[in-house]
CSV table of C-alpha atoms in Angstrom, one decimal:
chain,number,residue,atom,x,y,z
A,107,MET,CA,-36.0,-10.3,-46.4
A,108,LYS,CA,-38.4,-10.3,-49.4
A,109,ASN,CA,-41.0,-13.1,-49.7
A,110,THR,CA,-39.9,-15.7,-52.3
A,111,SER,CA,-42.5,-18.2,-53.6
A,112,TYR,CA,-41.9,-21.9,-54.0
A,113,LYS,CA,-42.3,-21.5,-57.8
A,114,THR,CA,-39.7,-18.7,-57.9
A,115,ILE,CA,-37.2,-20.8,-56.0
A,116,LEU,CA,-37.9,-23.8,-58.2
A,117,SER,CA,-37.3,-21.8,-61.3
A,118,LYS,CA,-33.8,-21.0,-60.2
A,119,PHE,CA,-32.8,-24.6,-60.4
A,120,GLY,CA,-34.9,-25.9,-63.4
A,121,ASP,CA,-37.2,-28.9,-63.5
A,122,GLU,CA,-34.4,-31.5,-63.6
A,123,GLN,CA,-33.3,-30.5,-60.0
A,124,GLY,CA,-36.8,-30.1,-58.6
A,125,VAL,CA,-37.2,-30.4,-54.8
A,126,THR,CA,-33.5,-31.3,-54.4
A,127,GLY,CA,-32.5,-27.9,-55.7
A,128,VAL,CA,-35.0,-26.2,-53.4
A,129,LEU,CA,-33.6,-28.1,-50.3
A,130,LYS,CA,-30.1,-27.1,-51.2
A,131,TYR,CA,-31.1,-23.5,-51.6
A,132,LEU,CA,-33.0,-23.5,-48.3
A,133,MET,CA,-30.0,-25.1,-46.6
A,134,LEU,CA,-27.9,-22.1,-47.6
A,135,ILE,CA,-30.3,-19.3,-46.7
A,136,VAL,CA,-32.0,-20.6,-43.5
A,137,PRO,CA,-28.8,-20.8,-41.4
A,138,ALA,CA,-27.8,-17.4,-42.5
A,139,PHE,CA,-31.2,-16.0,-41.6
A,140,VAL,CA,-31.1,-17.7,-38.2
A,141,ILE,CA,-27.7,-16.4,-37.4
A,142,TYR,CA,-28.6,-12.9,-38.4
A,143,SER,CA,-31.9,-12.8,-36.5
A,144,CYS,CA,-30.2,-14.1,-33.3
A,145,ILE,CA,-27.7,-11.3,-33.0
A,146,GLU,CA,-29.3,-8.9,-30.4
A,147,PRO,CA,-27.7,-6.6,-27.9
A,148,PHE,CA,-27.3,-8.2,-24.5
A,149,SER,CA,-26.9,-6.2,-21.4
A,150,PRO,CA,-27.1,-8.1,-18.1
A,151,PRO,CA,-28.6,-6.3,-15.1
A,152,GLU,CA,-25.2,-6.1,-13.4
A,153,VAL,CA,-23.8,-4.0,-16.2
A,154,ASN,CA,-26.3,-1.2,-15.7
A,155,ASN,CA,-26.9,-1.5,-11.9
A,156,VAL,CA,-27.2,2.0,-10.4
A,157,GLU,CA,-26.2,0.8,-6.9
A,158,THR,CA,-22.6,1.3,-5.8
A,159,TYR,CA,-20.7,-0.6,-3.2
A,160,LEU,CA,-17.6,0.1,-1.1
A,161,VAL,CA,-14.3,-1.4,-2.4
A,162,VAL,CA,-11.4,-1.7,0.1
A,163,ASP,CA,-7.9,-2.3,-1.2
A,164,GLY,CA,-5.1,-2.6,1.3
A,165,PHE,CA,-3.3,-4.5,4.0
A,166,LEU,CA,-1.3,-4.0,7.2
A,167,ASN,CA,2.4,-4.0,6.5
A,168,ILE,CA,4.2,-4.9,9.7
A,169,GLY,CA,7.9,-4.2,10.1
A,170,GLY,CA,8.3,-2.9,6.6
A,171,ASP,CA,7.2,0.0,4.5
A,172,SER,CA,4.1,2.1,5.1
A,173,SER,CA,0.7,0.5,4.9
A,174,THR,CA,-1.8,1.8,2.3
A,175,VAL,CA,-5.6,1.5,2.1
A,176,ILE,CA,-7.6,2.8,-0.9
A,177,LEU,CA,-11.3,3.3,-0.7
A,178,ARG,CA,-13.3,3.5,-3.9
A,179,ASN,CA,-16.8,2.6,-5.1
A,180,THR,CA,-17.9,0.1,-7.7
A,181,GLN,CA,-18.9,1.3,-11.2
A,182,ASN,CA,-20.9,-0.2,-14.0
A,183,THR,CA,-19.0,-2.1,-16.6
A,184,ASN,CA,-19.9,0.4,-19.3
A,185,ASP,CA,-19.0,3.4,-17.1
A,186,ASP,CA,-15.8,5.0,-18.5
A,187,THR,CA,-15.6,7.8,-16.0
A,188,PRO,CA,-12.7,8.0,-13.4
A,189,PRO,CA,-13.1,5.8,-10.3
A,190,VAL,CA,-15.3,7.3,-7.5
A,191,THR,CA,-13.0,7.7,-4.5
A,192,GLU,CA,-14.1,7.7,-0.8
A,193,PRO,CA,-12.9,10.8,1.1
A,194,GLY,CA,-13.2,11.7,4.8
A,195,ALA,CA,-13.2,8.2,6.2
A,196,LEU,CA,-11.7,7.1,9.5
A,197,ILE,CA,-9.6,4.0,9.1
A,198,VAL,CA,-8.0,2.2,12.1
A,199,ALA,CA,-6.1,-1.1,12.4
A,200,GLU,CA,-7.0,-2.7,15.7
A,201,SER,CA,-5.3,-5.6,17.5
A,202,GLU,CA,-7.0,-8.1,19.8
A,203,ASN,CA,-4.7,-6.9,22.7
A,204,GLY,CA,-6.0,-3.3,22.4
A,205,GLU,CA,-3.4,-1.6,20.1
A,206,SER,CA,-4.7,0.7,17.4
A,207,TYR,CA,-3.1,2.5,14.5
A,208,THR,CA,-4.9,5.3,12.6
A,209,PHE,CA,-4.4,5.8,8.9
A,210,ILE,CA,-3.8,9.3,7.5
A,211,GLU,CA,-5.9,10.5,4.6
A,212,MET,CA,-3.7,11.5,1.6
A,213,GLY,CA,-6.5,12.4,-0.9
A,214,ASP,CA,-8.2,10.6,-3.8
A,215,GLY,CA,-9.4,7.9,-1.5
A,216,VAL,CA,-5.8,6.9,-0.4
A,217,TYR,CA,-5.0,6.4,3.3
A,218,LYS,CA,-1.5,5.7,4.7
A,219,LEU,CA,-0.1,4.4,7.9
A,220,PRO,CA,3.7,5.1,8.6
A,221,PRO,CA,5.9,2.1,9.1
A,222,ILE,CA,5.1,0.3,12.4
A,223,ASN,CA,6.8,-2.5,14.4
A,224,ALA,CA,3.7,-4.1,15.7
A,225,ASN,CA,3.3,-7.4,17.5
A,226,THR,CA,3.3,-10.2,15.0
A,227,ALA,CA,1.9,-12.7,17.5
A,228,THR,CA,-1.5,-11.1,17.8
A,229,ARG,CA,-4.4,-10.7,15.3
A,230,TYR,CA,-5.6,-7.5,13.7
A,231,ARG,CA,-8.7,-6.2,12.0
A,232,LEU,CA,-9.6,-3.1,10.0
A,233,SER,CA,-12.2,-0.6,11.1
A,234,ILE,CA,-13.7,1.9,8.7
A,235,ARG,CA,-16.1,4.7,9.4
A,236,ARG,CA,-17.3,6.5,6.2
A,237,LEU,CA,-18.0,10.2,6.1
A,238,GLY,CA,-21.7,9.5,6.3
A,239,GLY,CA,-21.4,7.5,9.5
A,240,ARG,CA,-21.6,3.9,8.1
A,241,GLU,CA,-19.1,1.5,9.8
A,242,TYR,CA,-17.4,-1.6,8.5
A,243,LEU,CA,-15.2,-4.2,10.2
A,244,SER,CA,-13.0,-6.9,8.8
A,245,ASP,CA,-12.5,-10.3,10.4
A,246,TYR,CA,-9.5,-10.6,12.7
A,247,VAL,CA,-6.5,-12.0,10.8
A,248,GLN,CA,-3.2,-13.5,11.9
A,249,VAL,CA,0.0,-11.9,10.8
A,250,SER,CA,1.7,-13.9,8.0
A,251,ILE,CA,5.5,-14.1,8.3
A,252,THR,CA,7.2,-13.6,4.9
A,253,PRO,CA,10.5,-15.3,4.1
A,254,PRO,CA,13.3,-13.3,2.4
A,255,ILE,CA,13.5,-13.2,-1.4
A,256,ASP,CA,16.4,-15.3,-2.4
A,257,SER,CA,17.0,-13.6,-5.8
A,258,VAL,CA,15.3,-11.7,-8.6
A,259,SER,CA,16.6,-12.8,-12.0
A,260,TYR,CA,15.8,-11.9,-15.6
A,261,LYS,CA,16.0,-13.6,-19.0
A,262,LEU,CA,15.5,-12.4,-22.6
A,263,ASP,CA,12.7,-14.2,-24.4
A,264,GLN,CA,13.3,-13.9,-28.1
A,265,GLY,CA,9.9,-15.4,-29.0
A,266,GLN,CA,8.0,-12.7,-27.0
A,267,ASN,CA,10.7,-10.1,-27.8
A,268,ALA,CA,10.6,-9.3,-24.1
A,269,MET,CA,12.6,-9.5,-20.9
A,270,LEU,CA,11.1,-11.7,-18.3
A,271,ILE,CA,11.6,-11.0,-14.6
A,272,TYR,CA,11.6,-14.0,-12.1
A,273,VAL,CA,11.5,-14.3,-8.3
A,274,ASN,CA,13.0,-17.1,-6.3
A,275,THR,CA,12.3,-17.8,-2.6
A,276,HIS,CA,12.0,-20.6,-0.1
A,277,ASP,CA,10.8,-21.1,3.5
A,278,LEU,CA,12.6,-23.9,5.5
A,279,ASN,CA,10.2,-23.3,8.4
A,280,SER,CA,7.1,-23.8,6.1
A,281,ASN,CA,5.3,-20.9,7.8
A,282,SER,CA,3.6,-20.1,4.6
A,283,ARG,CA,2.8,-22.0,1.4
A,284,PHE,CA,1.0,-19.0,-0.3
A,285,TYR,CA,2.6,-15.9,-1.8
A,286,ARG,CA,1.7,-12.7,-3.5
A,287,TRP,CA,4.1,-10.4,-5.3
A,288,LYS,CA,4.0,-6.7,-6.3
A,289,PHE,CA,6.6,-4.5,-7.8
A,290,GLU,CA,7.7,-1.0,-8.6
A,291,GLU,CA,9.6,-0.6,-11.9
A,292,THR,CA,11.7,2.5,-12.6
A,293,TYR,CA,13.4,3.3,-15.9
A,294,GLU,CA,15.6,6.0,-17.2
A,295,TYR,CA,14.8,7.6,-20.6
A,296,ARG,CA,15.8,10.5,-22.8
A,297,THR,CA,14.1,12.7,-25.3
A,298,ALA,CA,15.1,12.9,-29.0
A,299,TYR,CA,16.2,16.5,-28.7
A,300,TYR,CA,17.9,18.6,-26.0
A,301,SER,CA,16.2,21.8,-24.9
A,302,GLY,CA,18.6,24.4,-23.7
A,303,LEU,CA,16.3,27.5,-23.9
A,304,GLU,CA,13.0,28.6,-22.5
A,305,ARG,CA,10.8,31.7,-22.6
A,306,ASP,CA,10.7,34.2,-19.8
A,307,PHE,CA,7.2,35.7,-20.3
A,308,GLU,CA,7.6,38.4,-17.7
A,309,LYS,CA,10.8,39.8,-19.2
A,310,ARG,CA,9.8,38.8,-22.7
A,311,GLN,CA,13.2,37.2,-23.2
A,312,VAL,CA,14.6,33.9,-24.3
A,313,VAL,CA,16.8,32.6,-21.5
A,314,SER,CA,18.9,29.5,-20.8
A,315,ARG,CA,17.0,26.7,-19.3
A,316,PRO,CA,18.1,26.1,-15.7
A,317,GLU,CA,17.3,22.3,-15.6
A,318,ASP,CA,17.9,19.4,-17.9
A,319,VAL,CA,14.5,18.2,-19.2
A,320,SER,CA,16.0,15.7,-21.7
A,321,LEU,CA,16.6,13.1,-19.0
A,322,CYS,CA,13.9,11.6,-16.8
A,323,TRP,CA,13.0,8.7,-14.6
A,324,ARG,CA,9.5,7.2,-14.4
A,325,THR,CA,8.2,4.8,-11.8
A,326,LEU,CA,5.2,2.5,-12.4
A,327,GLU,CA,3.5,0.1,-10.0
A,328,SER,CA,2.3,-3.4,-10.8
A,329,ARG,CA,-1.3,-3.8,-11.7
A,330,ASP,CA,-1.8,-7.5,-12.2
A,331,ILE,CA,-2.3,-10.0,-9.4
A,332,LYS,CA,0.8,-12.2,-9.1
A,333,LEU,CA,0.3,-15.3,-6.9
A,334,GLY,CA,2.2,-18.5,-6.2
A,335,SER,CA,1.7,-21.6,-4.0
A,336,THR,CA,3.9,-24.6,-3.0
A,337,VAL,CA,1.1,-26.6,-1.5
A,338,LYS,CA,1.4,-29.3,-4.2
A,339,LEU,CA,5.2,-29.4,-4.0
A,340,SER,CA,7.3,-31.6,-1.7
A,341,GLU,CA,9.4,-28.6,-0.7
A,342,ASN,CA,8.4,-25.0,0.1
A,343,ILE,CA,10.5,-23.6,-2.7
A,344,ILE,CA,9.5,-21.0,-5.3
A,345,LYS,CA,11.7,-21.1,-8.3
A,346,GLU,CA,11.6,-18.7,-11.2
A,347,VAL,CA,8.0,-17.5,-10.9
A,348,PRO,CA,7.5,-14.7,-13.5
A,349,VAL,CA,6.4,-11.4,-12.0
A,350,ASN,CA,6.9,-9.0,-14.9
A,351,VAL,CA,7.2,-9.0,-18.7
A,352,ILE,CA,9.0,-6.0,-20.2
A,353,ARG,CA,8.4,-5.5,-23.9
A,354,ILE,CA,11.5,-4.5,-25.8
A,355,GLU,CA,9.5,-2.0,-27.9
A,356,SER,CA,8.5,-0.2,-24.8
A,357,ASN,CA,12.2,1.2,-24.6
A,358,LYS,CA,12.2,0.8,-20.8
A,359,LEU,CA,15.4,-1.2,-21.2
A,360,LEU,CA,17.2,1.2,-23.5
A,361,PHE,CA,19.2,3.1,-20.9
A,362,LYS,CA,18.8,1.7,-17.4
A,363,TYR,CA,16.0,-0.2,-15.7
A,364,SER,CA,15.3,-1.1,-12.1
A,365,ILE,CA,12.7,-3.2,-10.4
A,366,LEU,CA,11.8,-3.5,-6.7
A,367,VAL,CA,10.0,-6.8,-6.1
A,368,LYS,CA,7.8,-7.0,-3.0
A,369,GLN,CA,6.9,-10.3,-1.5
A,370,TYR,CA,4.1,-11.2,0.9
A,371,SER,CA,3.0,-14.4,2.6
A,372,LEU,CA,-0.7,-15.1,2.6
A,373,SER,CA,-3.1,-17.2,4.6
A,374,ARG,CA,-5.0,-19.8,2.7
A,375,GLU,CA,-8.2,-17.7,2.9
A,376,ALA,CA,-6.4,-14.6,1.5
A,377,PHE,CA,-4.8,-16.7,-1.3
A,378,GLU,CA,-8.2,-18.1,-2.3
A,379,TYR,CA,-9.7,-14.6,-2.4
A,380,TRP,CA,-6.9,-13.2,-4.6
A,381,THR,CA,-7.1,-16.3,-6.8
A,382,ASP,CA,-10.8,-15.8,-7.4
A,383,LEU,CA,-10.3,-12.1,-8.0
A,384,ALA,CA,-7.6,-12.8,-10.5
A,385,LYS,CA,-9.8,-15.2,-12.4
A,386,THR,CA,-12.5,-12.5,-12.6
A,387,THR,CA,-10.4,-9.6,-13.6
A,388,GLN,CA,-7.5,-11.0,-15.6
A,389,GLY,CA,-9.1,-13.4,-18.1
A,390,THR,CA,-8.7,-13.1,-21.8
A,391,GLY,CA,-12.4,-12.7,-22.4
A,392,THR,CA,-13.1,-15.9,-24.3
A,393,LEU,CA,-16.0,-18.2,-23.9
A,394,PHE,CA,-13.8,-20.7,-22.1
A,395,ASP,CA,-12.5,-18.3,-19.4
A,396,PRO,CA,-13.9,-18.6,-15.8
A,397,GLN,CA,-17.0,-16.4,-15.7
A,398,PRO,CA,-17.2,-13.4,-13.4
A,399,SER,CA,-18.1,-14.2,-9.8
A,400,GLN,CA,-19.0,-12.2,-6.8
A,401,VAL,CA,-15.7,-11.9,-4.9
A,402,THR,CA,-16.5,-10.0,-1.7
A,403,GLY,CA,-13.8,-10.9,0.9
A,404,ASN,CA,-13.7,-10.6,4.7
A,405,ILE,CA,-15.0,-7.0,5.3
A,406,LYS,CA,-18.6,-6.6,6.5
A,407,SER,CA,-21.0,-3.7,7.3
A,408,LYS,CA,-21.8,-3.4,11.0
A,409,GLU,CA,-25.3,-2.2,10.3
A,410,ASP,CA,-26.4,-4.5,7.5
A,411,ALA,CA,-24.7,-7.9,7.0
A,412,ARG,CA,-26.4,-8.2,3.6
A,413,GLU,CA,-24.6,-5.1,2.2
A,414,LEU,CA,-22.0,-6.0,-0.3
A,415,VAL,CA,-18.4,-4.9,0.5
A,416,PHE,CA,-15.5,-5.8,-1.8
A,417,GLY,CA,-12.0,-6.3,-0.5
A,418,TYR,CA,-9.9,-8.5,1.8
A,419,PHE,CA,-7.9,-7.3,4.7
A,420,SER,CA,-4.7,-9.1,5.6
A,421,ALA,CA,-1.6,-8.5,7.7
A,422,SER,CA,1.9,-9.6,6.9
A,423,THR,CA,5.6,-8.8,7.0
A,424,GLU,CA,7.2,-7.7,3.8
A,425,ALA,CA,10.3,-8.9,1.9
A,426,THR,CA,11.8,-6.8,-0.9
A,427,LYS,CA,14.7,-7.0,-3.3
A,428,ARG,CA,15.8,-4.5,-6.0
A,429,ILE,CA,17.9,-5.3,-9.1
A,430,PHE,CA,19.2,-3.1,-12.0
A,431,ILE,CA,19.3,-4.1,-15.7
A,432,ASN,CA,21.7,-2.5,-18.2
A,433,GLU,CA,21.1,-4.3,-21.4
A,434,ARG,CA,20.6,-1.4,-23.8
A,435,LEU,CA,17.6,-3.0,-25.6
A,436,GLY,CA,15.2,-1.0,-27.8
A,437,SER,CA,15.7,1.9,-30.1
A,438,TYR,CA,16.6,5.6,-29.6
A,439,PRO,CA,13.5,7.9,-29.8
A,440,ARG,CA,13.0,9.5,-33.2
A,441,CYS,CA,11.1,12.7,-34.0
A,442,SER,CA,10.5,14.9,-37.0
A,443,PRO,CA,13.1,17.6,-37.7
A,444,PRO,CA,12.8,20.7,-35.5
A,445,ASP,CA,10.8,23.7,-36.6
A,446,THR,CA,12.5,27.0,-37.4
A,447,ILE,CA,11.1,30.0,-35.7
A,448,GLU,CA,12.0,33.7,-36.3
A,449,ILE,CA,13.1,35.3,-33.1
A,450,ALA,CA,10.4,38.0,-33.4
A,451,ASP,CA,7.7,35.3,-33.4
A,452,VAL,CA,9.0,33.3,-30.4
A,453,PHE,CA,6.2,34.4,-28.0
A,454,GLU,CA,3.5,33.6,-30.5
A,455,THR,CA,4.5,29.9,-30.8
A,456,THR,CA,4.0,27.0,-28.4
A,457,GLY,CA,6.9,24.6,-29.2
A,458,VAL,CA,9.6,23.8,-26.8
A,459,LEU,CA,12.7,25.9,-27.5
A,460,LEU,CA,15.9,23.9,-28.3
A,461,SER,CA,18.7,26.3,-29.4
A,462,TYR,CA,19.7,29.1,-31.7
A,463,TYR,CA,20.4,28.5,-35.3
A,464,GLN,CA,22.2,30.7,-37.8
A,465,ASP,CA,21.7,30.2,-41.5
A,466,PRO,CA,24.5,30.7,-44.1
A,467,THR,CA,23.6,34.4,-44.6
A,468,GLY,CA,24.1,35.1,-40.9
A,469,VAL,CA,20.4,35.4,-39.9
A,470,SER,CA,19.6,33.9,-36.5
A,471,TYR,CA,16.6,31.7,-35.8
A,472,LEU,CA,15.4,29.5,-33.0
A,473,LEU,CA,14.8,25.8,-33.3
A,474,SER,CA,11.8,24.2,-31.5
A,475,SER,CA,10.0,20.9,-31.2
A,476,SER,CA,7.1,19.3,-29.4
A,477,ASP,CA,6.9,18.5,-25.7
A,478,PHE,CA,7.1,14.8,-26.4
A,479,CYS,CA,10.3,15.1,-28.4
A,480,SER,CA,12.1,17.7,-26.1
A,481,ASP,CA,10.7,17.7,-22.6
A,482,CYS,CA,10.8,14.2,-21.0
A,483,ARG,CA,8.2,15.2,-18.4
A,484,ALA,CA,5.6,15.1,-21.1
A,485,GLN,CA,5.9,11.3,-21.0
A,486,GLY,CA,5.0,11.1,-17.3
A,487,GLY,CA,8.4,11.0,-15.7
A,488,THR,CA,10.4,13.4,-13.4
A,489,ILE,CA,13.7,15.0,-13.8
A,490,ARG,CA,14.5,14.3,-10.1
A,491,ARG,CA,17.0,11.4,-9.9
A,492,PRO,CA,15.6,8.7,-7.6
A,493,PRO,CA,17.7,8.4,-4.4
A,494,PHE,CA,18.3,4.7,-5.0
A,495,TRP,CA,19.5,5.1,-8.5
A,496,GLN,CA,23.0,3.8,-9.3
């Protein structure tokens, strides 16, 4: 800002305004200057911390599906590289009565344990030995018994232009007052164009496509933390807790949609952990949101109790329920008109082949389009029909 003398300012207002004019002028420029001068980049130490810590995501699923544990390492907030996974670890679920179950490494930091019918009356802990030799143990935890899911319902919300999925359950025995839900959603979709041809590069021929790549199914897993509690209710009944929101514009509901809801009972300690984690990771980012906190869990290093380890190990039975939705909501995919290719140039182009085309003069061409418009696998799905699909 250029220096401005008192006389120069005064001259802007004239003698009749005098000091009053000066004060009004300063009242306008000073706040603007203060606001401008206070805007400085802020980067807390945690954002650029070079240290990494082990993150454990998983639980022991008793009497249900397989159990999964994922090992990764923390990253700085401003680090946009893929997550750093933890390979080569030995992961074992141990019971107080001497039983042990070893997880199998699947790659990318994922470890799985096939379905087990373990004793629900004993307590379990998780043992981890990393490739470098460092060892970690969780606290012993009691198995939480999960009640069945009464129903999974859905309702169209016109205001949100979305379908809302709800879960309903109850527990007459009041074994648990704390719940967590996950889900797997699968939807059928189609491409704008049908591709009946493909290139055989070895024979340098255009041949009929042996598989239909216009129809796919895609499965996605839940990412948000969905929790519920009946502690403040007179009865242990969960009624219409929303577990998923399906936007109509996503076109997931255009053909057929299915959701598999998974329900787990939690201990109070596990519920408090997931609640704190949800506050930290799922806020809207405004000034009034709960500020990030250090949510570590019940897993500790055997060598150094001060080492930070993130994650909470729990054990529970699993309850599931699947529903299908056939509401035909959304719009059919649209794409630009297909390209016309001369047959002699077919191996010099990269578009997906659709069909032959003959113009009014009798000359034959090929029609082609992009992967997105004519090969459903380009949108992340598979042409293999799921075994549960109706």
